[in-house]
Tab-separated table of C-alpha atoms in Angstrom:
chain	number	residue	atom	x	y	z
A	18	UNK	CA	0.000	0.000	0.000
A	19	UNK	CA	1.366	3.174	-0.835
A	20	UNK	CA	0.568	6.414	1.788
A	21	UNK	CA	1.200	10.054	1.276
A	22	UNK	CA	0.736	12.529	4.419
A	23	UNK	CA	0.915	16.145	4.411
A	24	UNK	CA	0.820	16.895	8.009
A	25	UNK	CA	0.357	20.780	7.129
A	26	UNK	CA	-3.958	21.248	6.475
A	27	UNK	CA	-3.219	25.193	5.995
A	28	UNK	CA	-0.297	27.702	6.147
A	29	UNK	CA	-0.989	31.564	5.911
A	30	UNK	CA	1.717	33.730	4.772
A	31	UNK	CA	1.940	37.736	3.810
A	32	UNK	CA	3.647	38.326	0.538
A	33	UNK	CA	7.287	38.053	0.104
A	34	UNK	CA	7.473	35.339	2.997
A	35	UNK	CA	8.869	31.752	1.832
A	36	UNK	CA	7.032	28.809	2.607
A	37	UNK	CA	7.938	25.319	2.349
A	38	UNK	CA	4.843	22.818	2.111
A	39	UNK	CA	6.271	19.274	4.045
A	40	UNK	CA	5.109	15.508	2.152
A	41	UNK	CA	6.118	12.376	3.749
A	42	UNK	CA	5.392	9.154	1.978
A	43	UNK	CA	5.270	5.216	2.518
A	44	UNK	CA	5.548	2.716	-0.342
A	45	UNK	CA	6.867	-0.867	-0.489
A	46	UNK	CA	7.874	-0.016	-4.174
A	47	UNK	CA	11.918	0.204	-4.344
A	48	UNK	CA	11.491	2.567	-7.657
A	49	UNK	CA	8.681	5.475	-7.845
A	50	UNK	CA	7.597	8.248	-8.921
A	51	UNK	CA	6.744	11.552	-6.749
A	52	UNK	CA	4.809	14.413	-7.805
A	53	UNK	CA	3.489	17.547	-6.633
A	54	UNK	CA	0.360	19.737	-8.033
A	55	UNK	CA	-1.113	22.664	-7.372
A	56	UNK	CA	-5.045	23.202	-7.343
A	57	UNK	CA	-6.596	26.792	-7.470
A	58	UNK	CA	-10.114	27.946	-6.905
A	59	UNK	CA	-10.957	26.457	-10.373
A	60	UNK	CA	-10.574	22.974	-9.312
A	61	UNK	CA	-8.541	21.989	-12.155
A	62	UNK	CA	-4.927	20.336	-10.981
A	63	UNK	CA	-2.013	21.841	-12.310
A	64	UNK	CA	0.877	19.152	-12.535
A	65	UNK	CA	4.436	21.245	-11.336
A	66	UNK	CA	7.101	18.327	-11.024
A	67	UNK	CA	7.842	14.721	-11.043
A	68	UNK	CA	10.498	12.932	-9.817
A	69	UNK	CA	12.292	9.648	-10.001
A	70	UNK	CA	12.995	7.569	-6.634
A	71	UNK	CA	16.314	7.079	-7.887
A	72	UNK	CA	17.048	10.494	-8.930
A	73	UNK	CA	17.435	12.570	-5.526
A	74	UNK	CA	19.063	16.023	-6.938
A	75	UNK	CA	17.337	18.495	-5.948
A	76	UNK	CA	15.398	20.862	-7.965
A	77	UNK	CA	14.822	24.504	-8.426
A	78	UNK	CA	12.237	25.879	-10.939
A	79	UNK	CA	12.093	29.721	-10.652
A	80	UNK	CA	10.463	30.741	-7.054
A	81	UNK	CA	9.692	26.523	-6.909
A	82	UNK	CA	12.553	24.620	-5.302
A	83	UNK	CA	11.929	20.434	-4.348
A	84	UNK	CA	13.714	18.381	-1.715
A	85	UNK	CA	13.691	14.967	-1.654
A	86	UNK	CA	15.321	13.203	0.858
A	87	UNK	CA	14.829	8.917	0.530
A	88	UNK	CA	16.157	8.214	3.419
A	89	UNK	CA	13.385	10.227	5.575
A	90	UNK	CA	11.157	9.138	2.527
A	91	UNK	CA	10.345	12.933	2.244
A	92	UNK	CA	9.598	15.030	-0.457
A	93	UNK	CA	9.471	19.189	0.174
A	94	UNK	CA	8.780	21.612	-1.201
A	95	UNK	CA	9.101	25.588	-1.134
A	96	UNK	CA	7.929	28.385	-2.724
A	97	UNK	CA	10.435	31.358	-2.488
A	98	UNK	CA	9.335	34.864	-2.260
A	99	UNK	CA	5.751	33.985	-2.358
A	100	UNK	CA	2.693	35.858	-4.153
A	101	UNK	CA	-0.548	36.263	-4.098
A	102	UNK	CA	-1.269	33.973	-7.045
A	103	UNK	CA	0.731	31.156	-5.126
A	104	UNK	CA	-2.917	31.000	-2.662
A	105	UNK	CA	-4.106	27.645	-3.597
A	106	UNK	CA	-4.261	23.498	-2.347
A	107	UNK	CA	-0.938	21.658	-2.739
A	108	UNK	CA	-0.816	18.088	-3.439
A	109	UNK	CA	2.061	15.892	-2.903
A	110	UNK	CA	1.064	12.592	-4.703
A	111	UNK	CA	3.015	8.887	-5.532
A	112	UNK	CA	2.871	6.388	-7.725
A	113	UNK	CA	4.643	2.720	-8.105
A	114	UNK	CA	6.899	2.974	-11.338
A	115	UNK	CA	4.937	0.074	-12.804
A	116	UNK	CA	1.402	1.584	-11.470
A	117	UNK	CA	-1.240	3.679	-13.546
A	118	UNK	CA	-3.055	5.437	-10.487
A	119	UNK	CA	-2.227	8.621	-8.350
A	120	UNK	CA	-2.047	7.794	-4.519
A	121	UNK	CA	-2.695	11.774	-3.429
A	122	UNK	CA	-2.473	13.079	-0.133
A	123	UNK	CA	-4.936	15.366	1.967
A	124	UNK	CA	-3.286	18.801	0.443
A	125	UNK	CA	-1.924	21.971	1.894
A	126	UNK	CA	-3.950	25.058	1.594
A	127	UNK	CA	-2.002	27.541	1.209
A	128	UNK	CA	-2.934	31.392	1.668
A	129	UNK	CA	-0.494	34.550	0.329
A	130	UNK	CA	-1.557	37.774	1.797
A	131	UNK	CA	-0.586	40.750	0.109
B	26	UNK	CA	-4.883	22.971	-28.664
B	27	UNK	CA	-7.996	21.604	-26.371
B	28	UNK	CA	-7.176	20.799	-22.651
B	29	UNK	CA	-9.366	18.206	-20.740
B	30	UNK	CA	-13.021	18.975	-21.162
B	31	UNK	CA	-15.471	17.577	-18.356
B	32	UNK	CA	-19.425	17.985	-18.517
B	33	UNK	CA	-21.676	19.007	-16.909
B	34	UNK	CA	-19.860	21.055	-14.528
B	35	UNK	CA	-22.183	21.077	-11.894
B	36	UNK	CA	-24.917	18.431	-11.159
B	37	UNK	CA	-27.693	18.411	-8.517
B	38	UNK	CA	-29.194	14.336	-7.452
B	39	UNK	CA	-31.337	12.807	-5.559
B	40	UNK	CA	-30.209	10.076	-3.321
B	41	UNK	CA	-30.990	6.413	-5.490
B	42	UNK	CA	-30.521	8.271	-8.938
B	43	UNK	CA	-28.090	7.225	-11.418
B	44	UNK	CA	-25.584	9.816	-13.237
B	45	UNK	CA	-23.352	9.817	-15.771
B	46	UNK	CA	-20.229	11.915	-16.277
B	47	UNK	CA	-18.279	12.801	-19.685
B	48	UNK	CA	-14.763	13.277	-20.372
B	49	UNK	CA	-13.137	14.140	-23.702
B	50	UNK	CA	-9.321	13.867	-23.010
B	51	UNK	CA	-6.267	16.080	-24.678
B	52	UNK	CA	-5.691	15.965	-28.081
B	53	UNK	CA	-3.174	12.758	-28.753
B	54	UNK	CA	-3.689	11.159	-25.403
B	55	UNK	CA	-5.087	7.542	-25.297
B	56	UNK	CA	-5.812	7.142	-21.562
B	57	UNK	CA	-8.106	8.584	-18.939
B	58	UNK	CA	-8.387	8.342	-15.505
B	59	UNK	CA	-11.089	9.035	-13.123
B	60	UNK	CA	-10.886	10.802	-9.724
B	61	UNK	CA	-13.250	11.325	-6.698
B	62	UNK	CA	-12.329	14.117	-4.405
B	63	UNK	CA	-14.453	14.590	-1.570
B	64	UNK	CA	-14.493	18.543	0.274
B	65	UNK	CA	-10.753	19.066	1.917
B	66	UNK	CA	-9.379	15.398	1.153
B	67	UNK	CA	-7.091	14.707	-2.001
B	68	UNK	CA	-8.279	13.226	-4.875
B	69	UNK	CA	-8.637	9.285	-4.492
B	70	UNK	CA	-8.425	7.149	-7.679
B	71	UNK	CA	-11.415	5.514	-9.402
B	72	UNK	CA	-10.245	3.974	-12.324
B	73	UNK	CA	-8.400	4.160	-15.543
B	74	UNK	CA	-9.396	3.206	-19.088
B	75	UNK	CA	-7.261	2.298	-22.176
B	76	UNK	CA	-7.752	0.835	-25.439
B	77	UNK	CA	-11.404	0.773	-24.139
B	78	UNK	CA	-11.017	-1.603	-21.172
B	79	UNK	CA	-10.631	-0.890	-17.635
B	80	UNK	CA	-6.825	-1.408	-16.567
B	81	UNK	CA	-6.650	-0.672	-13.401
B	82	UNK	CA	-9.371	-0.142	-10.282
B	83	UNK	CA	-9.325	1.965	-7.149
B	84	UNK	CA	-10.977	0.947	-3.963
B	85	UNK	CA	-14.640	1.405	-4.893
B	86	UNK	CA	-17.943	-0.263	-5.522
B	87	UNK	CA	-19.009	-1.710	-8.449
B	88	UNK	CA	-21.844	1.123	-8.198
B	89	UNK	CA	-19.009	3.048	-9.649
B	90	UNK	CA	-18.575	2.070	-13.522
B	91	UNK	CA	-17.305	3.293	-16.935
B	92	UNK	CA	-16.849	3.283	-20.677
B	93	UNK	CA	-14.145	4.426	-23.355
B	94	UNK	CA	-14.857	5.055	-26.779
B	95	UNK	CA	-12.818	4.547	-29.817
B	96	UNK	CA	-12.105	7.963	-30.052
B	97	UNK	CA	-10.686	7.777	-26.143
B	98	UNK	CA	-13.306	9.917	-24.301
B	99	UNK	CA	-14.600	8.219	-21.645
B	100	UNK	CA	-17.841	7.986	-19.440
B	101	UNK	CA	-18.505	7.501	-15.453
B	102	UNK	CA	-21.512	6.315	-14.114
B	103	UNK	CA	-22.687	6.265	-10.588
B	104	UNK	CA	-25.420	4.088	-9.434
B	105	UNK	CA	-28.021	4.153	-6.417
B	106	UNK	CA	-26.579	7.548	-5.531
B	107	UNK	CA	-25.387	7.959	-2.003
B	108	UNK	CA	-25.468	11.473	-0.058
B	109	UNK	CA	-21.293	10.566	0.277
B	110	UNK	CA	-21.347	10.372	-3.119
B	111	UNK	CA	-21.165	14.280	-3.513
B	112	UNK	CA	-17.601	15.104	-4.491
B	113	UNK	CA	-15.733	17.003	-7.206
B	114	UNK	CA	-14.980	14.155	-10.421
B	115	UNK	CA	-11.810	14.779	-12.074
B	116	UNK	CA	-11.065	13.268	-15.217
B	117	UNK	CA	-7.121	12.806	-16.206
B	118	UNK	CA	-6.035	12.198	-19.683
B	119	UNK	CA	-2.447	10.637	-20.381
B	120	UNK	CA	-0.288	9.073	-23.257
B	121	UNK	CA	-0.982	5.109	-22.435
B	122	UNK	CA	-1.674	5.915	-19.043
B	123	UNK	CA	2.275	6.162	-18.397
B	124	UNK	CA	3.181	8.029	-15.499
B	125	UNK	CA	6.359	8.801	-16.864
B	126	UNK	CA	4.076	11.077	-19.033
B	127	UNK	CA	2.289	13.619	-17.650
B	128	UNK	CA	-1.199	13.725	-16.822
B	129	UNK	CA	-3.748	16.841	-17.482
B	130	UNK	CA	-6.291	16.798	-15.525
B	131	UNK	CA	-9.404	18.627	-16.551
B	132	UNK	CA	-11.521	21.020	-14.056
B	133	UNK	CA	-14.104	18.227	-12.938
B	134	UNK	CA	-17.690	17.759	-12.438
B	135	UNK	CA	-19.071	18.905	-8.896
B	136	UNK	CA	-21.578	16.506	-8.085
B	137	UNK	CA	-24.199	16.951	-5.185
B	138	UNK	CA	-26.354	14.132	-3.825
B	139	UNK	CA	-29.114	15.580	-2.013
């Protein structure tokens, strides 16, 4: 069974402020895949990285940055100098290599002030 | 190019009713996948259709079934409507249903069991 937790339900920020959104996951897969997404107001998931179990670099992408650590089976991530368009739910999400579903977990809500 | 279109967008039942959900998926993708996410949770995975047969089930009733067509849109009917039925439906569109591929989601069907 595969198990993603985001222990953060909602972090408030004012503009400008970093934030860094926390994912820890279970699997008995030894290869996966990791993703994180965001979803605004409109419902609609936007997909903003994957990465390999085997590939731990980490990566930056503009104001995005990712953090994955196997060995605390953790996957962070942080939004740098935050904005007001950054205000929706984050979902960290898994999936077994060889698997065709999504295992998501409960989301961070996440609210830029300006 | 089209995104992932979902209809209705909004849909009003009684408890007992039966409803049916439509998905047309990206342009070039093969492979959709169907997603219940009740209020504050993360999405939780229904099912996924390819080459018009269902490859791969979630953790749900057989009240829950669907159809592909041969030109890859897809279908998901609820039966004998329960009041926990009311969610937001997201549809997910892929190439083969790959992982290593991203998935689009498109910006669901809120459904309300009354």
């Amino acid at each position: 069974a595969q198990k993603v937790t985001q222990a953060q339900t909602e972090i408030s920020v004012v503009e400008k402020e970093d934030v860094t959104l926390d994912c820890v996951y279970e699997t008995r897969d030894t290869t996966y895949y990791l993703f994180w997404y965001k979803q605004p107001p409109s419902g609609e998931l936007v997909f903003l990285i994957r990465r390999n179990s085997f590939d731990e670099q980490n990566e930056i992408s503009g104001r995005y940055s990712w953090n994955f650590q196997k060995s605390t089976s953790s996957f962070n991530f942080t939004i740098t100098a935050s904005q007001v368009v950054d205000s929706a739910v984050y979902f960290c999400a898994l999936s077994g290599i060889n698997d065709y579903k999504l295992s998501f977990g409960a989301g961070t809500t996440v609210t830029v002030r300006a | 190019d089209a995104g992932v279109t979902q209809s209705p967008t909004h849909l009003i039942k009684t408890r007992g009713q039966q409803v049916t959900l439509r998905c047309s998926p990206k342009s070039g993708h093969d492979t959709v996948s169907w997603y219940q996410q009740a209020l504050g949770q993360g999405p939780q995975f229904i099912f996924q259709y390819y080459e018009e047969e269902e490859r791969q089930r979630g953790n749900f009733p057989d009240r829950f079934s669907g159809h592909q067509f041969p030109n890859y849109s897809s279908e998901l009917n609820v039966n004998a409507l329960l009041l926990g039925d009311s969610a937001l439906y997201l549809c997910a569109s892929s190439l083969s249903g790959r992982l290593d591929y991203e998935q689009y989601f498109g910006p669901g069907t809120r459904l309300t069991v009354t």
